[in-house]
PDB file of C-alpha atoms and ligand atoms in Angstrom:
ATOM      1  CA  MET A  17      10.501  28.945   3.646  1.00 44.00           C
ATOM      2  CA  THR A  18      13.032  30.788   2.345  1.00 44.00           C
ATOM      3  CA  GLU A  19      12.957  32.202  -0.402  1.00 47.00           C
ATOM      4  CA  HIS A  20      17.059  30.515  -1.375  1.00 52.00           C
ATOM      5  CA  ARG A  21      17.066  27.129  -0.511  1.00 52.00           C
ATOM      6  CA  ARG A  22      20.552  25.900  -0.733  1.00 55.00           C
ATOM      7  CA  ASN A  23      21.362  22.094   0.478  1.00 69.00           C
ATOM      8  CA  ASP A  24      23.668  19.648  -0.160  1.00 76.00           C
ATOM      9  CA  ASP A  25      20.976  16.772   0.529  1.00 91.00           C
ATOM     10  CA  LEU A  26      19.345  18.162  -2.230  1.00 94.00           C
ATOM     11  CA  LEU A  27      18.922  16.071  -5.512  1.00 96.00           C
ATOM     12  CA  ILE A  28      15.896  17.631  -6.713  1.00 97.00           C
ATOM     13  CA  GLN A  29      14.334  20.815  -5.674  1.00 97.00           C
ATOM     14  CA  ALA A  30      11.239  22.671  -7.478  1.00 97.00           C
ATOM     15  CA  ASN A  31      10.366  25.642  -6.741  1.00 97.00           C
ATOM     16  CA  ARG A  32       6.944  28.207  -7.412  1.00 97.00           C
ATOM     17  CA  LEU A  33       6.660  25.188 -10.874  1.00 98.00           C
ATOM     18  CA  THR A  34       3.283  26.767 -12.266  1.00 98.00           C
ATOM     19  CA  ARG A  35       2.239  24.322 -16.085  1.00 98.00           C
ATOM     20  CA  TRP A  36      -0.874  26.004 -17.855  1.00 98.00           C
ATOM     21  CA  PHE A  37      -2.603  23.707 -20.939  1.00 98.00           C
ATOM     22  CA  GLY A  38      -4.362  26.843 -22.839  1.00 96.00           C
ATOM     23  CA  GLY A  39      -6.832  28.833 -20.033  1.00 95.00           C
ATOM     24  CA  PHE A  40      -6.354  25.403 -17.812  1.00 97.00           C
ATOM     25  CA  LYS A  41      -3.367  25.534 -15.015  1.00 98.00           C
ATOM     26  CA  ALA A  42      -2.737  23.010 -13.927  1.00 98.00           C
ATOM     27  CA  VAL A  43       0.107  23.214 -11.543  1.00 98.00           C
ATOM     28  CA  ASP A  44       0.829  26.208  -9.200  1.00 97.00           C
ATOM     29  CA  ASN A  45       3.146  27.480  -7.705  1.00 97.00           C
ATOM     30  CA  MET A  46       4.012  24.083  -6.493  1.00 97.00           C
ATOM     31  CA  ASN A  47       7.612  23.669  -4.493  1.00 97.00           C
ATOM     32  CA  LEU A  48       8.959  20.457  -4.203  1.00 97.00           C
ATOM     33  CA  ASP A  49      12.063  18.771  -2.360  1.00 97.00           C
ATOM     34  CA  LEU A  50      13.718  15.719  -2.553  1.00 97.00           C
ATOM     35  CA  ILE A  51      16.435  14.495   0.327  1.00 96.00           C
ATOM     36  CA  LEU A  52      19.293  12.846  -0.958  1.00 96.00           C
ATOM     37  CA  GLY A  53      18.229   8.666  -0.568  1.00 96.00           C
ATOM     38  CA  GLU A  54      14.966   8.605   0.910  1.00 96.00           C
ATOM     39  CA  MET A  55      12.166   7.548  -1.061  1.00 97.00           C
ATOM     40  CA  LEU A  56       9.241   9.869  -1.771  1.00 97.00           C
ATOM     41  CA  GLY A  57       5.737   9.185  -2.490  1.00 97.00           C
ATOM     42  CA  LEU A  58       3.324  11.993  -5.109  1.00 96.00           C
ATOM     43  CA  ILE A  59       0.089  11.057  -4.300  1.00 94.00           C
ATOM     44  CA  GLY A  60      -2.826  13.084  -4.940  1.00 92.00           C
ATOM     45  CA  PRO A  61      -7.399  12.481  -7.108  1.00 91.00           C
ATOM     46  CA  ASN A  62      -6.883  11.422 -10.474  1.00 91.00           C
ATOM     47  CA  GLY A  63      -6.209  14.689 -12.572  1.00 93.00           C
ATOM     48  CA  ALA A  64      -4.259  16.253  -9.307  1.00 95.00           C
ATOM     49  CA  SER A  65      -1.890  17.218 -12.036  1.00 97.00           C
ATOM     50  CA  LYS A  66       1.072  14.331 -10.445  1.00 96.00           C
ATOM     51  CA  THR A  67       2.877  13.415 -13.265  1.00 95.00           C
ATOM     52  CA  THR A  68       2.048  17.542 -15.153  1.00 97.00           C
ATOM     53  CA  MET A  69       4.938  17.673 -11.901  1.00 97.00           C
ATOM     54  CA  PHE A  70       6.944  14.467 -12.935  1.00 96.00           C
ATOM     55  CA  ASN A  71       7.550  15.408 -16.856  1.00 96.00           C
ATOM     56  CA  MET A  72       8.817  19.008 -15.663  1.00 97.00           C
ATOM     57  CA  LEU A  73      11.512  17.686 -12.876  1.00 97.00           C
ATOM     58  CA  ALA A  74      12.656  14.802 -15.809  1.00 96.00           C
ATOM     59  CA  GLY A  75      11.862  17.518 -18.437  1.00 96.00           C
ATOM     60  CA  SER A  76       9.922  15.699 -21.113  1.00 94.00           C
ATOM     61  CA  LEU A  77       7.060  19.300 -20.073  1.00 96.00           C
ATOM     62  CA  ARG A  78       8.472  22.904 -19.848  1.00 96.00           C
ATOM     63  CA  PRO A  79       7.215  25.215 -16.461  1.00 97.00           C
ATOM     64  CA  ASN A  80       5.326  27.731 -17.647  1.00 97.00           C
ATOM     65  CA  SER A  81       6.915  29.880 -14.023  1.00 97.00           C
ATOM     66  CA  GLY A  82       9.307  28.293 -12.129  1.00 98.00           C
ATOM     67  CA  GLU A  83      12.986  26.755 -11.254  1.00 97.00           C
ATOM     68  CA  ILE A  84      13.845  23.471 -11.052  1.00 97.00           C
ATOM     69  CA  ARG A  85      17.774  22.844 -10.044  1.00 97.00           C
ATOM     70  CA  LEU A  86      19.103  18.767  -9.648  1.00 96.00           C
ATOM     71  CA  MET A  87      22.296  18.293  -7.506  1.00 94.00           C
ATOM     72  CA  GLY A  88      22.616  22.305  -6.818  1.00 93.00           C
ATOM     73  CA  ALA A  89      22.603  23.100 -10.961  1.00 94.00           C
ATOM     74  CA  ASP A  90      19.862  24.961 -12.350  1.00 96.00           C
ATOM     75  CA  VAL A  91      18.368  22.481 -15.143  1.00 96.00           C
ATOM     76  CA  SER A  92      14.785  24.436 -15.679  1.00 94.00           C
ATOM     77  CA  SER A  93      15.837  25.102 -19.512  1.00 93.00           C
ATOM     78  CA  GLU A  94      16.828  21.262 -19.931  1.00 94.00           C
ATOM     79  CA  GLY A  95      16.345  18.750 -22.197  1.00 93.00           C
ATOM     80  CA  ALA A  96      15.424  15.548 -20.032  1.00 92.00           C
ATOM     81  CA  ASP A  97      18.290  13.941 -22.413  1.00 90.00           C
ATOM     82  CA  LYS A  98      20.248  16.443 -20.303  1.00 93.00           C
ATOM     83  CA  ARG A  99      19.381  16.296 -17.123  1.00 93.00           C
ATOM     84  CA  ILE A 100      19.310  11.519 -17.927  1.00 90.00           C
ATOM     85  CA  GLY A 101      23.056  13.210 -18.087  1.00 89.00           C
ATOM     86  CA  ARG A 102      23.139  13.890 -15.029  1.00 92.00           C
ATOM     87  CA  LYS A 103      21.828  11.017 -13.343  1.00 94.00           C
ATOM     88  CA  LEU A 104      18.321  11.057 -12.814  1.00 96.00           C
ATOM     89  CA  GLY A 105      16.679   8.366 -14.404  1.00 95.00           C
ATOM     90  CA  ARG A 106      12.484   8.367 -15.088  1.00 93.00           C
ATOM     91  CA  SER A 107      10.067   5.648 -15.575  1.00 90.00           C
ATOM     92  CA  PHE A 108       6.970   6.071 -17.983  1.00 87.00           C
ATOM     93  CA  GLN A 109       2.450   5.769 -16.609  1.00 82.00           C
ATOM     94  CA  ILE A 110       2.566   3.664 -19.459  1.00 85.00           C
ATOM     95  CA  PRO A 111       5.952   2.088 -20.182  1.00 87.00           C
ATOM     96  CA  LYS A 112       5.946   1.410 -24.960  1.00 89.00           C
ATOM     97  CA  PRO A 113       9.435  -0.149 -25.368  1.00 93.00           C
ATOM     98  CA  PHE A 114      10.011  -1.103 -29.030  1.00 93.00           C
ATOM     99  CA  PRO A 115       7.916  -4.060 -28.912  1.00 93.00           C
ATOM    100  CA  ASN A 116      10.369  -5.815 -31.818  1.00 94.00           C
ATOM    101  CA  MET A 117      12.920  -5.843 -30.568  1.00 96.00           C
ATOM    102  CA  THR A 118      13.296  -8.363 -26.723  1.00 97.00           C
ATOM    103  CA  VAL A 119      13.907  -7.412 -24.073  1.00 97.00           C
ATOM    104  CA  LEU A 120      17.355  -8.031 -23.668  1.00 97.00           C
ATOM    105  CA  GLU A 121      18.017  -4.890 -27.069  1.00 96.00           C
ATOM    106  CA  ASN A 122      15.078  -3.038 -25.230  1.00 96.00           C
ATOM    107  CA  ILE A 123      17.730  -2.690 -22.821  1.00 96.00           C
ATOM    108  CA  LEU A 124      20.412  -1.958 -24.231  1.00 95.00           C
ATOM    109  CA  THR A 125      18.484   1.320 -25.159  1.00 93.00           C
ATOM    110  CA  GLY A 126      18.628   2.247 -21.778  1.00 92.00           C
ATOM    111  CA  ALA A 127      22.942   2.277 -21.701  1.00 88.00           C
ATOM    112  CA  GLN A 128      23.859   5.866 -21.626  1.00 78.00           C
ATOM    113  CA  ASN A 129      27.491   7.327 -23.343  1.00 70.00           C
ATOM    114  CA  GLN A 130      28.813   3.938 -25.822  1.00 71.00           C
ATOM    115  CA  ALA A 131      31.673   4.385 -27.809  1.00 66.00           C
ATOM    116  CA  GLY A 132      30.063   2.841 -30.535  1.00 72.00           C
ATOM    117  CA  GLU A 133      28.334   6.186 -30.862  1.00 74.00           C
ATOM    118  CA  ARG A 134      31.068   8.528 -31.635  1.00 73.00           C
ATOM    119  CA  LEU A 135      32.153   7.870 -34.885  1.00 74.00           C
ATOM    120  CA  PHE A 136      35.391   8.421 -34.131  1.00 75.00           C
ATOM    121  CA  ASP A 137      35.983   6.014 -32.306  1.00 75.00           C
ATOM    122  CA  VAL A 138      34.308   2.632 -34.144  1.00 73.00           C
ATOM    123  CA  CYS A 139      36.984   4.289 -37.074  1.00 78.00           C
ATOM    124  CA  PHE A 140      40.080   4.810 -34.681  1.00 75.00           C
ATOM    125  CA  ARG A 141      39.298   2.655 -31.911  1.00 75.00           C
ATOM    126  CA  PRO A 142      37.205  -0.338 -32.238  1.00 77.00           C
ATOM    127  CA  GLY A 143      38.964  -1.638 -28.803  1.00 79.00           C
ATOM    128  CA  ALA A 144      36.908   1.318 -27.065  1.00 74.00           C
ATOM    129  CA  VAL A 145      33.578   0.025 -28.685  1.00 73.00           C
ATOM    130  CA  LYS A 146      34.133  -3.255 -28.544  1.00 79.00           C
ATOM    131  CA  ARG A 147      34.784  -2.919 -24.032  1.00 82.00           C
ATOM    132  CA  ASP A 148      31.912  -0.730 -24.012  1.00 80.00           C
ATOM    133  CA  GLU A 149      29.636  -3.382 -25.390  1.00 85.00           C
ATOM    134  CA  GLN A 150      30.385  -6.171 -23.236  1.00 89.00           C
ATOM    135  CA  ALA A 151      30.688  -4.168 -20.340  1.00 89.00           C
ATOM    136  CA  ALA A 152      26.571  -3.231 -20.799  1.00 92.00           C
ATOM    137  CA  LEU A 153      25.518  -6.301 -22.130  1.00 94.00           C
ATOM    138  CA  GLU A 154      27.543  -7.577 -18.331  1.00 95.00           C
ATOM    139  CA  ARG A 155      25.476  -4.569 -16.620  1.00 95.00           C
ATOM    140  CA  ALA A 156      22.023  -5.512 -18.879  1.00 96.00           C
ATOM    141  CA  HIS A 157      21.678  -9.603 -17.747  1.00 97.00           C
ATOM    142  CA  GLY A 158      22.943  -8.547 -13.837  1.00 96.00           C
ATOM    143  CA  LEU A 159      19.387  -6.361 -14.510  1.00 96.00           C
ATOM    144  CA  MET A 160      17.668  -8.669 -15.827  1.00 96.00           C
ATOM    145  CA  ASP A 161      18.440 -11.399 -12.847  1.00 95.00           C
ATOM    146  CA  PHE A 162      17.516  -8.485 -10.340  1.00 94.00           C
ATOM    147  CA  LEU A 163      14.252  -7.815 -12.194  1.00 94.00           C
ATOM    148  CA  LEU A 164      13.459 -11.638 -12.818  1.00 92.00           C
ATOM    149  CA  LEU A 165      13.707 -11.104 -16.735  1.00 95.00           C
ATOM    150  CA  SER A 166      15.979 -13.774 -18.160  1.00 97.00           C
ATOM    151  CA  HIS A 167      14.606 -15.923 -18.330  1.00 97.00           C
ATOM    152  CA  LEU A 168      12.749 -13.726 -21.155  1.00 97.00           C
ATOM    153  CA  ALA A 169      15.612 -12.402 -23.005  1.00 97.00           C
ATOM    154  CA  ASN A 170      14.843 -13.068 -26.235  1.00 97.00           C
ATOM    155  CA  GLU A 171      10.798 -13.078 -26.526  1.00 97.00           C
ATOM    156  CA  PRO A 172       9.948 -10.306 -28.009  1.00 97.00           C
ATOM    157  CA  ALA A 173       8.684  -7.088 -25.881  1.00 96.00           C
ATOM    158  CA  SER A 174       5.437  -7.270 -27.082  1.00 96.00           C
ATOM    159  CA  VAL A 175       4.804 -11.428 -25.043  1.00 96.00           C
ATOM    160  CA  LEU A 176       5.137  -8.906 -21.399  1.00 94.00           C
ATOM    161  CA  SER A 177       2.922  -8.416 -18.975  1.00 91.00           C
ATOM    162  CA  GLY A 178       1.845  -4.920 -17.612  1.00 90.00           C
ATOM    163  CA  GLY A 179       4.280  -5.874 -14.400  1.00 89.00           C
ATOM    164  CA  GLN A 180       6.616  -7.998 -16.470  1.00 93.00           C
ATOM    165  CA  ARG A 181       6.999  -4.405 -18.623  1.00 93.00           C
ATOM    166  CA  LYS A 182       7.246  -2.674 -15.846  1.00 92.00           C
ATOM    167  CA  LEU A 183      10.348  -4.497 -14.913  1.00 93.00           C
ATOM    168  CA  LEU A 184      11.208  -4.456 -17.844  1.00 95.00           C
ATOM    169  CA  GLU A 185      11.082  -0.466 -18.013  1.00 94.00           C
ATOM    170  CA  LEU A 186      13.589  -0.713 -15.000  1.00 94.00           C
ATOM    171  CA  ALA A 187      15.757  -2.520 -15.872  1.00 95.00           C
ATOM    172  CA  ARG A 188      16.109   0.291 -19.392  1.00 95.00           C
ATOM    173  CA  ILE A 189      16.020   3.507 -16.738  1.00 94.00           C
ATOM    174  CA  LEU A 190      18.860   1.712 -14.910  1.00 95.00           C
ATOM    175  CA  MET A 191      21.469   0.250 -17.789  1.00 95.00           C
ATOM    176  CA  ALA A 192      22.001   4.797 -17.204  1.00 93.00           C
ATOM    177  CA  ASP A 193      23.053   4.064 -13.278  1.00 93.00           C
ATOM    178  CA  PRO A 194      20.962   6.856 -11.940  1.00 95.00           C
ATOM    179  CA  GLU A 195      20.759   8.164  -8.665  1.00 96.00           C
ATOM    180  CA  VAL A 196      18.291   9.537  -8.636  1.00 97.00           C
ATOM    181  CA  ILE A 197      15.226   7.711 -10.094  1.00 97.00           C
ATOM    182  CA  LEU A 198      11.132   9.312 -10.413  1.00 97.00           C
ATOM    183  CA  LEU A 199       8.711   5.822 -10.519  1.00 95.00           C
ATOM    184  CA  ASP A 200       5.361   6.958 -12.099  1.00 93.00           C
ATOM    185  CA  GLU A 201       2.505   4.499 -10.650  1.00 91.00           C
ATOM    186  CA  PRO A 202       5.206   0.941 -10.620  1.00 89.00           C
ATOM    187  CA  ALA A 203       2.273  -0.895  -9.373  1.00 85.00           C
ATOM    188  CA  ALA A 204      -0.055   0.120 -12.598  1.00 84.00           C
ATOM    189  CA  GLY A 205      -1.677  -1.844 -14.104  1.00 80.00           C
ATOM    190  CA  VAL A 206       0.336  -4.866 -12.014  1.00 84.00           C
ATOM    191  CA  ASN A 207      -0.621  -8.827 -11.005  1.00 82.00           C
ATOM    192  CA  PRO A 208      -0.936  -9.049  -7.409  1.00 85.00           C
ATOM    193  CA  SER A 209       1.530 -12.024  -8.205  1.00 81.00           C
ATOM    194  CA  LEU A 210       4.999  -9.869 -10.288  1.00 87.00           C
ATOM    195  CA  LEU A 211       3.467  -5.832  -6.960  1.00 88.00           C
ATOM    196  CA  GLU A 212       5.122  -7.967  -3.724  1.00 89.00           C
ATOM    197  CA  GLN A 213       8.758  -8.337  -6.204  1.00 89.00           C
ATOM    198  CA  ILE A 214       8.332  -4.601  -7.408  1.00 90.00           C
ATOM    199  CA  ASN A 215       7.785  -3.658  -4.063  1.00 92.00           C
ATOM    200  CA  ASP A 216      10.807  -5.423  -2.615  1.00 93.00           C
ATOM    201  CA  ARG A 217      12.891  -4.803  -5.722  1.00 93.00           C
ATOM    202  CA  ILE A 218      12.448  -0.298  -5.036  1.00 95.00           C
ATOM    203  CA  ILE A 219      12.598  -1.585  -1.501  1.00 95.00           C
ATOM    204  CA  GLU A 220      16.138  -2.777  -2.289  1.00 95.00           C
ATOM    205  CA  LEU A 221      17.145  -0.080  -4.619  1.00 95.00           C
ATOM    206  CA  ASN A 222      16.422   3.073  -2.201  1.00 96.00           C
ATOM    207  CA  GLN A 223      18.134   0.846   1.136  1.00 95.00           C
ATOM    208  CA  LYS A 224      20.513  -1.429  -0.489  1.00 95.00           C
ATOM    209  CA  HIS A 225      21.909   0.663  -3.670  1.00 94.00           C
ATOM    210  CA  GLY A 226      20.990   4.135  -2.039  1.00 95.00           C
ATOM    211  CA  LYS A 227      18.825   4.888  -5.125  1.00 96.00           C
ATOM    212  CA  THR A 228      16.983   8.404  -3.957  1.00 97.00           C
ATOM    213  CA  ILE A 229      13.630   7.710  -5.399  1.00 97.00           C
ATOM    214  CA  LEU A 230      10.225  10.130  -6.134  1.00 97.00           C
ATOM    215  CA  VAL A 231       7.310   7.289  -6.667  1.00 96.00           C
ATOM    216  CA  ILE A 232       3.536   8.829  -7.929  1.00 95.00           C
ATOM    217  CA  GLU A 233       1.262   5.381  -6.517  1.00 89.00           C
ATOM    218  CA  HIS A 234      -2.340   5.301  -6.798  1.00 81.00           C
ATOM    219  CA  ASN A 235      -2.412   2.294  -3.594  1.00 80.00           C
ATOM    220  CA  MET A 236      -2.549   4.091  -0.099  1.00 81.00           C
ATOM    221  CA  ASP A 237      -0.813   0.656   0.871  1.00 83.00           C
ATOM    222  CA  MET A 238       2.627   0.750  -0.820  1.00 86.00           C
ATOM    223  CA  ILE A 239       3.078   4.012  -0.554  1.00 90.00           C
ATOM    224  CA  ALA A 240       2.777   3.815   3.078  1.00 90.00           C
ATOM    225  CA  LYS A 241       5.292   0.401   2.725  1.00 90.00           C
ATOM    226  CA  LEU A 242       7.503   2.330   0.316  1.00 92.00           C
ATOM    227  CA  CYS A 243       7.562   5.675   1.668  1.00 95.00           C
ATOM    228  CA  SER A 244       9.438   6.967   4.346  1.00 92.00           C
ATOM    229  CA  ARG A 245       7.425  10.386   2.829  1.00 96.00           C
ATOM    230  CA  VAL A 246       4.532  11.639   1.246  1.00 96.00           C
ATOM    231  CA  VAL A 247       3.550  14.893  -0.448  1.00 96.00           C
ATOM    232  CA  VAL A 248      -0.601  14.559  -1.721  1.00 95.00           C
ATOM    233  CA  MET A 249      -1.350  17.181  -4.701  1.00 96.00           C
ATOM    234  CA  ALA A 250      -5.062  18.623  -5.339  1.00 94.00           C
ATOM    235  CA  THR A 251      -6.309  20.498  -8.153  1.00 94.00           C
ATOM    236  CA  GLY A 252      -2.403  21.467  -8.770  1.00 96.00           C
ATOM    237  CA  ARG A 253      -1.401  22.405  -5.790  1.00 97.00           C
ATOM    238  CA  GLU A 254       0.243  20.559  -1.856  1.00 97.00           C
ATOM    239  CA  LEU A 255      -2.341  18.803  -0.279  1.00 95.00           C
ATOM    240  CA  ALA A 256      -0.153  18.470   2.638  1.00 95.00           C
ATOM    241  CA  GLN A 257       2.805  16.569   3.806  1.00 96.00           C
ATOM    242  CA  GLY A 258       4.454  14.470   5.940  1.00 96.00           C
ATOM    243  CA  ILE A 259       4.209  10.966   7.087  1.00 95.00           C
ATOM    244  CA  PRO A 260       1.753   8.470   5.232  1.00 94.00           C
ATOM    245  CA  SER A 261       0.119   7.234   8.176  1.00 92.00           C
ATOM    246  CA  ASP A 262      -0.294  10.917   9.345  1.00 93.00           C
ATOM    247  CA  VAL A 263      -1.321  12.226   5.751  1.00 93.00           C
ATOM    248  CA  ILE A 264      -3.735   8.342   5.051  1.00 88.00           C
ATOM    249  CA  ARG A 265      -5.181  10.711   7.905  1.00 90.00           C
ATOM    250  CA  ASN A 266      -5.495  14.071   7.308  1.00 93.00           C
ATOM    251  CA  PRO A 267      -9.179  15.225   6.928  1.00 93.00           C
ATOM    252  CA  ASP A 268      -8.248  17.190   3.662  1.00 92.00           C
ATOM    253  CA  VAL A 269      -6.558  14.790   1.990  1.00 92.00           C
ATOM    254  CA  ILE A 270      -9.633  12.004   2.741  1.00 90.00           C
ATOM    255  CA  ARG A 271     -11.844  14.952   1.392  1.00 90.00           C
ATOM    256  CA  ALA A 272      -9.934  14.890  -1.900  1.00 88.00           C
ATOM    257  CA  TYR A 273      -9.627  10.966  -2.202  1.00 83.00           C
ATOM    258  CA  LEU A 274     -13.943  10.642  -1.329  1.00 74.00           C
ATOM    259  CA  GLY A 275     -14.707  14.074  -3.283  1.00 73.00           C
ATOM    260  CA  GLU A 276     -13.123  11.280  -5.887  1.00 63.00           C
ATOM    261  CA  ASP A 277     -15.111   8.165  -5.774  1.00 56.00           C
ATOM    262  CA  ALA A 278     -18.961  10.814  -5.246  1.00 43.00           C
TER     263      ALA A 278
HETATM  264  N1  ADP B  20      -0.641  17.538 -22.932  1.00 57.61           N
HETATM  265  C1  ADP B  20      -1.475  18.150 -22.237  1.00 57.61           C
HETATM  266  N2  ADP B  20      -2.392  19.027 -22.873  1.00 57.61           N
HETATM  267  C2  ADP B  20      -3.755  19.661 -21.711  1.00 57.61           C
HETATM  268  N3  ADP B  20      -4.575  19.380 -21.278  1.00 57.61           N
HETATM  269  C3  ADP B  20      -3.641  18.001 -19.646  1.00 57.61           C
HETATM  270  C4  ADP B  20      -2.059  17.686 -20.274  1.00 57.61           C
HETATM  271  N4  ADP B  20      -1.364  17.264 -20.131  1.00 57.61           N
HETATM  272  C5  ADP B  20      -2.187  17.207 -18.967  1.00 57.61           C
HETATM  273  N5  ADP B  20      -3.407  17.813 -18.589  1.00 57.61           N
HETATM  274  C6  ADP B  20      -4.728  18.028 -17.810  1.00 57.61           C
HETATM  275  O1  ADP B  20      -3.755  18.703 -16.382  1.00 57.61           O
HETATM  276  C7  ADP B  20      -4.737  17.751 -15.542  1.00 57.61           C
HETATM  277  C8  ADP B  20      -3.756  16.776 -14.961  1.00 57.61           C
HETATM  278  O2  ADP B  20      -2.986  15.827 -15.523  1.00 57.61           O
HETATM  279  P1  ADP B  20      -1.917  14.640 -14.533  1.00 57.61           P
HETATM  280  O3  ADP B  20      -0.806  15.103 -14.717  1.00 57.61           O
HETATM  281  O4  ADP B  20      -1.395  13.924 -16.029  1.00 57.61           O
HETATM  282  O5  ADP B  20      -2.554  14.259 -13.701  1.00 57.61           O
HETATM  283  P2  ADP B  20      -3.179  12.746 -12.344  1.00 57.61           P
HETATM  284  O6  ADP B  20      -1.311  12.274 -13.319  1.00 57.61           O
HETATM  285  O7  ADP B  20      -2.466  13.547 -10.963  1.00 57.61           O
HETATM  286  O8  ADP B  20      -3.338  11.966 -13.056  1.00 57.61           O
HETATM  287  C9  ADP B  20      -6.166  16.716 -16.157  1.00 57.61           C
HETATM  288  O9  ADP B  20      -6.284  17.553 -16.198  1.00 57.61           O
HETATM  289  C10 ADP B  20      -4.885  16.928 -17.440  1.00 57.61           C
HETATM  290  O10 ADP B  20      -6.274  17.139 -17.945  1.00 57.61           O
HETATM  291 MG1   MG B  21      -0.818  10.511 -13.905  1.00 57.61          MG
END
């Protein structure tokens, strides 16, 4: 592996990331590349540090050492908000919508760069504010259509099922029109009737809308269905990578998962 990989096709390049929690080395020298247009799976037993890795890529957690490039730019010292501005969207493993706000209102919180957020525009460019609000509203309605939430638009988020919360989370992220989407266990806690639909929407985002996606998922069937490439983590390191059908048969990977069951 070359030390300085420079490639326009790499939307994310994480080089030698290490993260300690106190005396515990959670992530140990991890490299990870996300290639333009791909759907990459990040799998591994519970506690492998998938979410920790994910949080560092999203900017909500700083590595102790290592470098993260997003579309070529070194974002290692930038926070999560700046990375959203660079067209990176991330979901949370356990979505926490504002419970008393409606589904529509929750989705609108994902809109970026609204003129209404700037005092100058509110005072002197009310037309621009109105236009932005109208565009955001139209976009939110389109996303509710896409994600099967339209009938719940005016319900408080507190009434949603686990699966519907995952869909709401996806809608909120998509409001900012990200190019790179990081999904942390989009199928966890989702009942089987919605699972298929969530899968289909994720596939559509990748294949039809050209979004580049990194997905953490425990469900191997889903990984096999969604992903062209998989990286396996165990105890904070890369254990294997390749196409799903190969990785699933890899003895080291099987051992890591069996160890978890024992
Ligand atoms: N904020 C934190 N403080 C201390 N330990 C943490 C923290 N976040 C995660 N860990 C620990 O790091 C390890 C990896 O956690 P996590 O990244 O959530 O794993 P995964 O998502 O693969 O299940 C676990 O042992 C967990 O207890
Ligand atoms: Mg996790």
